[in-house]
Coordinates of C-alpha atoms in Angstrom, one line a residue:
X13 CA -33.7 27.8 -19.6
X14 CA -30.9 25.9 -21.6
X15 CA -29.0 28.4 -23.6
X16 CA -27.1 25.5 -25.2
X17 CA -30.1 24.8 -27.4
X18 CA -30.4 28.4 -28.4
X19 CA -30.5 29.1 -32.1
X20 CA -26.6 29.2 -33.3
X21 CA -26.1 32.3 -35.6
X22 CA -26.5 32.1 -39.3
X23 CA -24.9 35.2 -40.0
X24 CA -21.2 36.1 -39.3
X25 CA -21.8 39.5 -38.1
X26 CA -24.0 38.5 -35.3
X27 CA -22.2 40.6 -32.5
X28 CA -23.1 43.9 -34.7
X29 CA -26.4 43.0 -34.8
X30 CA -26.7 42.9 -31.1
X31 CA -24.8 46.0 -31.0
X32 CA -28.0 47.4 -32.7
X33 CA -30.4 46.0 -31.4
X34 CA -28.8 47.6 -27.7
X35 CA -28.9 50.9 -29.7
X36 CA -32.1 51.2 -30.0
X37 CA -31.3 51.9 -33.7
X38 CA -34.2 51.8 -36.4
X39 CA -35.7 49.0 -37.8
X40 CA -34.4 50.5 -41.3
X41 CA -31.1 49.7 -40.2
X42 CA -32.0 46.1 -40.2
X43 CA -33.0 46.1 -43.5
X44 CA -30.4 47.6 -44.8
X45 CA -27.8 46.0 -43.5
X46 CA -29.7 41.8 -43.8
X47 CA -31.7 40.4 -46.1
X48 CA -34.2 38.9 -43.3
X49 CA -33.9 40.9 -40.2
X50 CA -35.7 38.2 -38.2
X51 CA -33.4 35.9 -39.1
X52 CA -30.6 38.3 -37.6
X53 CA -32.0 39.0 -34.8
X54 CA -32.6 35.7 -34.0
X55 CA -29.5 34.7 -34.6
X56 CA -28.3 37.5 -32.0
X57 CA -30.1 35.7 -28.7
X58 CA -26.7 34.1 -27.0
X59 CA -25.3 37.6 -26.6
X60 CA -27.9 38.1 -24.4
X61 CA -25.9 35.8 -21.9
X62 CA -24.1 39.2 -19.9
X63 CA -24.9 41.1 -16.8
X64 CA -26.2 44.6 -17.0
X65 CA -22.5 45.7 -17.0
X66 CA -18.7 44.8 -15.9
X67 CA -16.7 41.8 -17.7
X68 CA -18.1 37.9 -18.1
X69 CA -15.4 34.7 -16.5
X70 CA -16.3 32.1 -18.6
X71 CA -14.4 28.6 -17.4
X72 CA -15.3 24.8 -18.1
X73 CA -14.0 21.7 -17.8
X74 CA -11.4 20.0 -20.1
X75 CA -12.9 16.5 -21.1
X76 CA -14.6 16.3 -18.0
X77 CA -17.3 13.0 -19.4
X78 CA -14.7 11.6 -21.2
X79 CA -12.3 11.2 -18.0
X80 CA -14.9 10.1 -16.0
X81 CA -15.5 6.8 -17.8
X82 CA -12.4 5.7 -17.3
X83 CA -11.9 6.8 -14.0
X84 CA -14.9 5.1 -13.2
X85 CA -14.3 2.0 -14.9
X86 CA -10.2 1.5 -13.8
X87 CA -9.5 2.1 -17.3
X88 CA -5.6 4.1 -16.4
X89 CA -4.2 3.2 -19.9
X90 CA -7.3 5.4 -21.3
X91 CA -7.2 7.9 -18.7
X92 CA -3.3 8.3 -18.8
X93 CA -4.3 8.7 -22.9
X94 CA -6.3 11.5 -22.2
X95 CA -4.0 13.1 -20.3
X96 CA -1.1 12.8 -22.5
X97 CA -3.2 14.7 -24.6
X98 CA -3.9 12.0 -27.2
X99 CA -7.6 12.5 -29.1
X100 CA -9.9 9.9 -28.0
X101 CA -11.8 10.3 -31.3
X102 CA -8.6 9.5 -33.3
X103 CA -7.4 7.0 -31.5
X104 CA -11.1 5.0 -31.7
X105 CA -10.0 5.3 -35.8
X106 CA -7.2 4.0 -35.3
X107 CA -8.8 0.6 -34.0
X108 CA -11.8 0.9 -35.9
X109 CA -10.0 1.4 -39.4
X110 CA -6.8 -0.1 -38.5
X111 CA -5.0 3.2 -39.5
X112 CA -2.1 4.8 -37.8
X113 CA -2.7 7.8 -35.7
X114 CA -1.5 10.4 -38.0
X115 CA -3.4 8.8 -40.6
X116 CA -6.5 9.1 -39.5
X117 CA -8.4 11.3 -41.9
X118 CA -11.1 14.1 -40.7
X119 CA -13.8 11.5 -42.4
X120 CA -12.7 8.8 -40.0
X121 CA -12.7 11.1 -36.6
X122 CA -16.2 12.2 -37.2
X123 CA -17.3 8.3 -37.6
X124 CA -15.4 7.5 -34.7
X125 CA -17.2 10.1 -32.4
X126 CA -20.4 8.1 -32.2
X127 CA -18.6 5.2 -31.4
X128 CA -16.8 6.6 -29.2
X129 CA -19.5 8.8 -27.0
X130 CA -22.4 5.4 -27.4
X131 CA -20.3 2.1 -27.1
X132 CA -18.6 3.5 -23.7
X133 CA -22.5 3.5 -22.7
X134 CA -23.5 0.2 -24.1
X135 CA -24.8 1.1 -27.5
X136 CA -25.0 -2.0 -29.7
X137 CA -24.9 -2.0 -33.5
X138 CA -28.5 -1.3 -34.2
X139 CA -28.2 1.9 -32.1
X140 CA -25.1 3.2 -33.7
X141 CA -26.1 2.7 -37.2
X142 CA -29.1 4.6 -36.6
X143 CA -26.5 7.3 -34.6
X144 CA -24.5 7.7 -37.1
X145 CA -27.3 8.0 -39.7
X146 CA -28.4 11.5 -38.1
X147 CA -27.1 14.8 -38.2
X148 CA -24.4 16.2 -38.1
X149 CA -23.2 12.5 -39.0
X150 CA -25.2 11.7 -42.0
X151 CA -23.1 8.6 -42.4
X152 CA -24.7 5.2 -43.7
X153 CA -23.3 2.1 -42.6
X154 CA -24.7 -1.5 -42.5
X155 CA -26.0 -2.8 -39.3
X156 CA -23.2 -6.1 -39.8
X157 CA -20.0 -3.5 -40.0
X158 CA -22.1 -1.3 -37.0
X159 CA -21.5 -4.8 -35.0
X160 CA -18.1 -4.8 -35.7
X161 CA -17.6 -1.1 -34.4
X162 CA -19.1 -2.2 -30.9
X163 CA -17.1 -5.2 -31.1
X164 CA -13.9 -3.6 -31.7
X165 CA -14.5 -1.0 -28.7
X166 CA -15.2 -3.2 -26.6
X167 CA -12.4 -5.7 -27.2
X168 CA -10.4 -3.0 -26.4
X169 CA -12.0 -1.5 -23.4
X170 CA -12.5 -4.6 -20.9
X171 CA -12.1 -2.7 -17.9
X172 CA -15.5 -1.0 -19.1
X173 CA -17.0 -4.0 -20.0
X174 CA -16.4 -5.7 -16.8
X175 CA -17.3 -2.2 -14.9
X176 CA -21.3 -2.7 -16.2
X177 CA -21.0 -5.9 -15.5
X178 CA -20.0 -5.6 -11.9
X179 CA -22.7 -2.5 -11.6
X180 CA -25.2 -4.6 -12.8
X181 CA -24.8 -7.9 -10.4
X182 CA -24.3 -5.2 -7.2
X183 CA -27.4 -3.7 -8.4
X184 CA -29.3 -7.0 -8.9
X185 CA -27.8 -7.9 -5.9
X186 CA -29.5 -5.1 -3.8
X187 CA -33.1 -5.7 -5.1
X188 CA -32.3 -9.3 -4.1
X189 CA -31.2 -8.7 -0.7
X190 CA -33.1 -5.6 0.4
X191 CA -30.9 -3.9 3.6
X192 CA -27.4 -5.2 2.7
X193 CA -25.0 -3.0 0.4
X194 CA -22.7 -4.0 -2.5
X195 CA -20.2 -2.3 -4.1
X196 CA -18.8 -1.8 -7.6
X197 CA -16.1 0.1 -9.8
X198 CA -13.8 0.0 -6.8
X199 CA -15.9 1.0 -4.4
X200 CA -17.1 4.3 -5.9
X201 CA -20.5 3.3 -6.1
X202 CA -23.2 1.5 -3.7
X203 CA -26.0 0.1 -4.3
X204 CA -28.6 -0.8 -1.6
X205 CA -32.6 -1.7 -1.7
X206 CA -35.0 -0.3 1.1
X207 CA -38.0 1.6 1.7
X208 CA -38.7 5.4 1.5
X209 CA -42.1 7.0 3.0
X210 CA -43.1 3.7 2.3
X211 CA -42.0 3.0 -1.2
X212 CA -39.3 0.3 -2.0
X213 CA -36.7 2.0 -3.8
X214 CA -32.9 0.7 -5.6
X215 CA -30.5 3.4 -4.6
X216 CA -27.0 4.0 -6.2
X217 CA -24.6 6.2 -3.7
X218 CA -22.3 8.4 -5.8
X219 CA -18.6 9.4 -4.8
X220 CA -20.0 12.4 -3.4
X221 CA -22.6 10.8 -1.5
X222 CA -25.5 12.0 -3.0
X223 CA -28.0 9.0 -4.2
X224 CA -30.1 8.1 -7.1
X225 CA -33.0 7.0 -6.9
X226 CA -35.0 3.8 -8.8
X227 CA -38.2 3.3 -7.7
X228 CA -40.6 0.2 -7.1
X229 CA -37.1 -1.9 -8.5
X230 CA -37.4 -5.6 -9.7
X231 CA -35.3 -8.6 -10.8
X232 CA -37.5 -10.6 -13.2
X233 CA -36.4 -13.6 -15.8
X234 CA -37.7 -12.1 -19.5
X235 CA -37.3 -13.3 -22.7
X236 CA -35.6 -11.1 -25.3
X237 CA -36.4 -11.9 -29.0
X238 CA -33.4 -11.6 -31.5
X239 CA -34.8 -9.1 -33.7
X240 CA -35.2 -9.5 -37.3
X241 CA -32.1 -8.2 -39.2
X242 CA -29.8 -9.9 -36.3
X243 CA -31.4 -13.2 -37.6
X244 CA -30.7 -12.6 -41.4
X245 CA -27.0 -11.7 -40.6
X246 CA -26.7 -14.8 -38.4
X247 CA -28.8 -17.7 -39.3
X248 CA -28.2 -19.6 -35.7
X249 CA -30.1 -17.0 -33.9
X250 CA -33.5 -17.7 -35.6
X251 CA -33.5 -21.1 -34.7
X252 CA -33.2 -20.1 -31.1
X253 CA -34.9 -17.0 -31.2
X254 CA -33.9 -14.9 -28.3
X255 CA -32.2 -15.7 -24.9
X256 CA -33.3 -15.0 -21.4
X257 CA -31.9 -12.4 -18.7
X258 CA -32.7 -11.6 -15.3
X259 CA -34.0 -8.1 -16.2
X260 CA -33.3 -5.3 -13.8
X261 CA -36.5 -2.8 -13.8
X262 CA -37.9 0.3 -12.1
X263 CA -41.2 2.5 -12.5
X264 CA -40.7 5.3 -14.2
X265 CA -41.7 7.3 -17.4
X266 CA -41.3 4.9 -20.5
X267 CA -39.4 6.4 -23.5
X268 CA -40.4 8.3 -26.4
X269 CA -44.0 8.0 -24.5
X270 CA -45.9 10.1 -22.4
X271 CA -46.8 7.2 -20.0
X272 CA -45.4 5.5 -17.2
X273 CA -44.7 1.7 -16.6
X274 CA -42.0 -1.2 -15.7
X275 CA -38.6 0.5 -17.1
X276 CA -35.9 -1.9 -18.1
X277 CA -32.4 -1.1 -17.2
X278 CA -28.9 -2.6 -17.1
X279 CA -25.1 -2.3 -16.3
X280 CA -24.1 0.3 -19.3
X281 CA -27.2 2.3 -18.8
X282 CA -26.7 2.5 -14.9
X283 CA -22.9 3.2 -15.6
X284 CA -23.9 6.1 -17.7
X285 CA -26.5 7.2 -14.7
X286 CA -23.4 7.6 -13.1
X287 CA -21.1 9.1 -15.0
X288 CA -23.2 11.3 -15.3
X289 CA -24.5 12.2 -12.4
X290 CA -20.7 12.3 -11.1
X291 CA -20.0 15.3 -13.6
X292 CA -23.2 17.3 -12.1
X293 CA -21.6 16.9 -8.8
X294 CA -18.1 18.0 -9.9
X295 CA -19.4 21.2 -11.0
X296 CA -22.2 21.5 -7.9
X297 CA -18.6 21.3 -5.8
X298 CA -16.4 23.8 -7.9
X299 CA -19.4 26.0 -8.0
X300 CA -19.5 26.3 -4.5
X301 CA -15.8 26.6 -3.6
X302 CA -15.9 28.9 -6.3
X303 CA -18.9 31.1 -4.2
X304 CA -17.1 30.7 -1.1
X305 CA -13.9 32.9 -2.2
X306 CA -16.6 35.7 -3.5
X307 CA -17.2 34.5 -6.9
X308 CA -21.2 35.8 -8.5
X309 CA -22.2 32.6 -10.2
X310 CA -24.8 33.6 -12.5
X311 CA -25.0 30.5 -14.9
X312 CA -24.1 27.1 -15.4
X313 CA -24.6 25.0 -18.2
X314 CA -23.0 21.5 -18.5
X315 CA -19.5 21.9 -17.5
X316 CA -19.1 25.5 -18.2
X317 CA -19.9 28.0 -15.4
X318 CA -20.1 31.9 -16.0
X319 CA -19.5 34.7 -13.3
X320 CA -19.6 38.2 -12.8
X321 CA -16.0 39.5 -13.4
X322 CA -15.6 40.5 -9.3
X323 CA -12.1 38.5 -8.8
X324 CA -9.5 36.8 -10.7
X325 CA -10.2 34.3 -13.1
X326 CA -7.2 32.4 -12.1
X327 CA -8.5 32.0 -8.8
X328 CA -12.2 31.2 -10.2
X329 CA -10.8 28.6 -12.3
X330 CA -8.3 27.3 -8.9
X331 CA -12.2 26.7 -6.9
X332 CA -13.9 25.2 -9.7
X333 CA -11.3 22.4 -9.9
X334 CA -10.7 21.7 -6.3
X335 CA -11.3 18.1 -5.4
X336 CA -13.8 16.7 -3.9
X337 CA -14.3 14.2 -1.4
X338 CA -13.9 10.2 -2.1
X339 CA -12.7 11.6 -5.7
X340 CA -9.4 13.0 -5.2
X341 CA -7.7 11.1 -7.7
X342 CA -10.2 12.4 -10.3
X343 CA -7.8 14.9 -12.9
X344 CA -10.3 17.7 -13.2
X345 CA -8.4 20.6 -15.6
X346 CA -10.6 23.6 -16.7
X347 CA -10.0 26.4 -18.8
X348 CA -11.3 29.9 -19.1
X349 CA -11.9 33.4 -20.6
X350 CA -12.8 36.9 -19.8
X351 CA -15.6 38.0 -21.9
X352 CA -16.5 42.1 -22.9
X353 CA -19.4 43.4 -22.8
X354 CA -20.8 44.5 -26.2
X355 CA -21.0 47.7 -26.9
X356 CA -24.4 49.7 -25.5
X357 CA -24.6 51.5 -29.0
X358 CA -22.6 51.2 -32.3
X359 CA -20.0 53.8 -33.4
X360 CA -21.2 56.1 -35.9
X361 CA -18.6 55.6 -38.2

């Protein structure tokens, strides 16, 4: 299951309803008290989240994506940011809209979040127009000032610039020289090309050790046409038409399709493999330190984990942000709460 895509409440007495329904009260009730008793009921389903009885620790991690890009990319002036406590959101406006910090308005955070979260993966302005276009954004901007966006982040975020850049030629590398390893982003990640039960396969070693996978990998010269829009905003690239790559590929399942085929990837999309990836192993780690000093670990979901209340959430919270292995530098913070169980039936009163 993924309880983060359960239905979010549309009523503000949700927890009363649950109360109810744990009741066994009578459907009247529900009319009575809602106008569409579905709808409340529905709206009930992430109190279901609880054992059978006791308390709920509740604890994630603080930031947890947002510190791993830069700690993956060398970026310590945005990592030392973060940890100062500045918002990265706000500080994005500040470049974007040439505003001081204090002056960034609520309108200009939630524009900046987009950029933020997709041009530290490599979105380009085509992409974050149509990201900010879609809800809860609902923001229109033209494709030209969308290129200006991307080029303003990354003007001021060479380290992750240069960190696809160097992901992408070890990773090139590899499919070129099948057997020898190469390195990137400080030696955090490997990248090596050989064969598994027979299949030729690109593998990325993580900081923890554990491997991705890219199957059936290939280096091949393509052409990539300058699509049309790009040409009416600059008249130079129709002349020329589009520009050639050595295109990194694997076999895999093609998006927004239910087939399979030659999937094109490069240095931003591998970086954000990673990143990834490295905040599933964080958690894996925490989760069992955490289950070694007695913790019930019922539920994770993200960066959030959820226990039975059996020891101290102090100490649950101390496990879950030990460090692991070839990442102790990493600043891993997480905070947490002690949840009550509902009660089994309303009071009468």
């Amino acid at each position: 299951i993924q309880p983060q895509n359960f239905k979010k409440s549309t009523i503000g007495d949700s927890e009363f309803c649950y109360d109810l329904l744990r009741g066994g009260f009578e459907p009247v009730w529900f009319e009575e008290f809602w106008e569409s008793p579905l709808e409340a009921i529905a709206s009930s389903i992430r109190h279901f989240i609880q054992p059978a009885e006791g308390m709920v620790l509740d604890a994630d991690y603080t930031g947890v994506e947002a510190r791993i890009t830069p700690w993956l990319a060398g970026d310590t002036a945005k990592l030392d940011r973060i940890l100062s406590g500045i918002d990265p959101y706000k500080h994005i406006a500040t470049l974007v809209f040439k505003v001081p910090y204090e002056a960034v308005t609520k309108e200009q955070r939630t524009i900046s979040k987009p950029i933020e979260l997709g041009c530290c993966f490599g979105v380009g302005g085509k992409g974050l127009m149509t990201a900010l276009a879609l809800p809860p954004y609902n923001v229109k901007r033209t494709r030209a000032l969308c290129n200006e966006y991307v080029k303003t982040y990354r003007d001021n975020h060479p380290e992750t610039v240069q960190a696809w850049r160097n992901i992408e030629d070890a990773a090139r590398s590899a499919i070129n020289h099948p057997g020898s390893k190469f390195t990137a982003c400080d030696d955090k990640l490997t990248f090596v090309c050989g064969m598994v039960a027979g299949i030729p396969y690109l593998v990325m070693r993580l900081p923890s050790g554990r491997r991705l996978y890219y199957p059936h990998p290939k280096v091949k010269a393509t052409f990539k046409k300058y699509e049309e829009d790009e040409m009416v905003e600059e008249h130079w690239k129709r002349e020329k038409g589009g520009y050639w790559i050595d295109q990194v590929s694997f076999y895999g399942k093609l998006r927004e399709s239910a087939n399979w085929g030659r999937v094109g990837t490069w240095g931003s999309r591998l970086f954000e493999n990673a990143v990834q990836a490295i905040g599933a192993d964080l958690l894996n780690y925490g989760c069992i330190q955490a289950e070694k000093e007695g913790y019930e670990i019922f539920m994770i979901v993200h960066d959030q984990a959820l226990a039975h209340d059996t020891k101290p959430l102090d100490g649950f919270i101390e496990a879950l942000c030990r460090t692991q292995p070839r990442a102790e530098n990493f600043p891993r913070e997480a905070s947490g709460a002690i949840h009550p169980l509902h009660l089994q039936a309303c009071p009468t009163t």
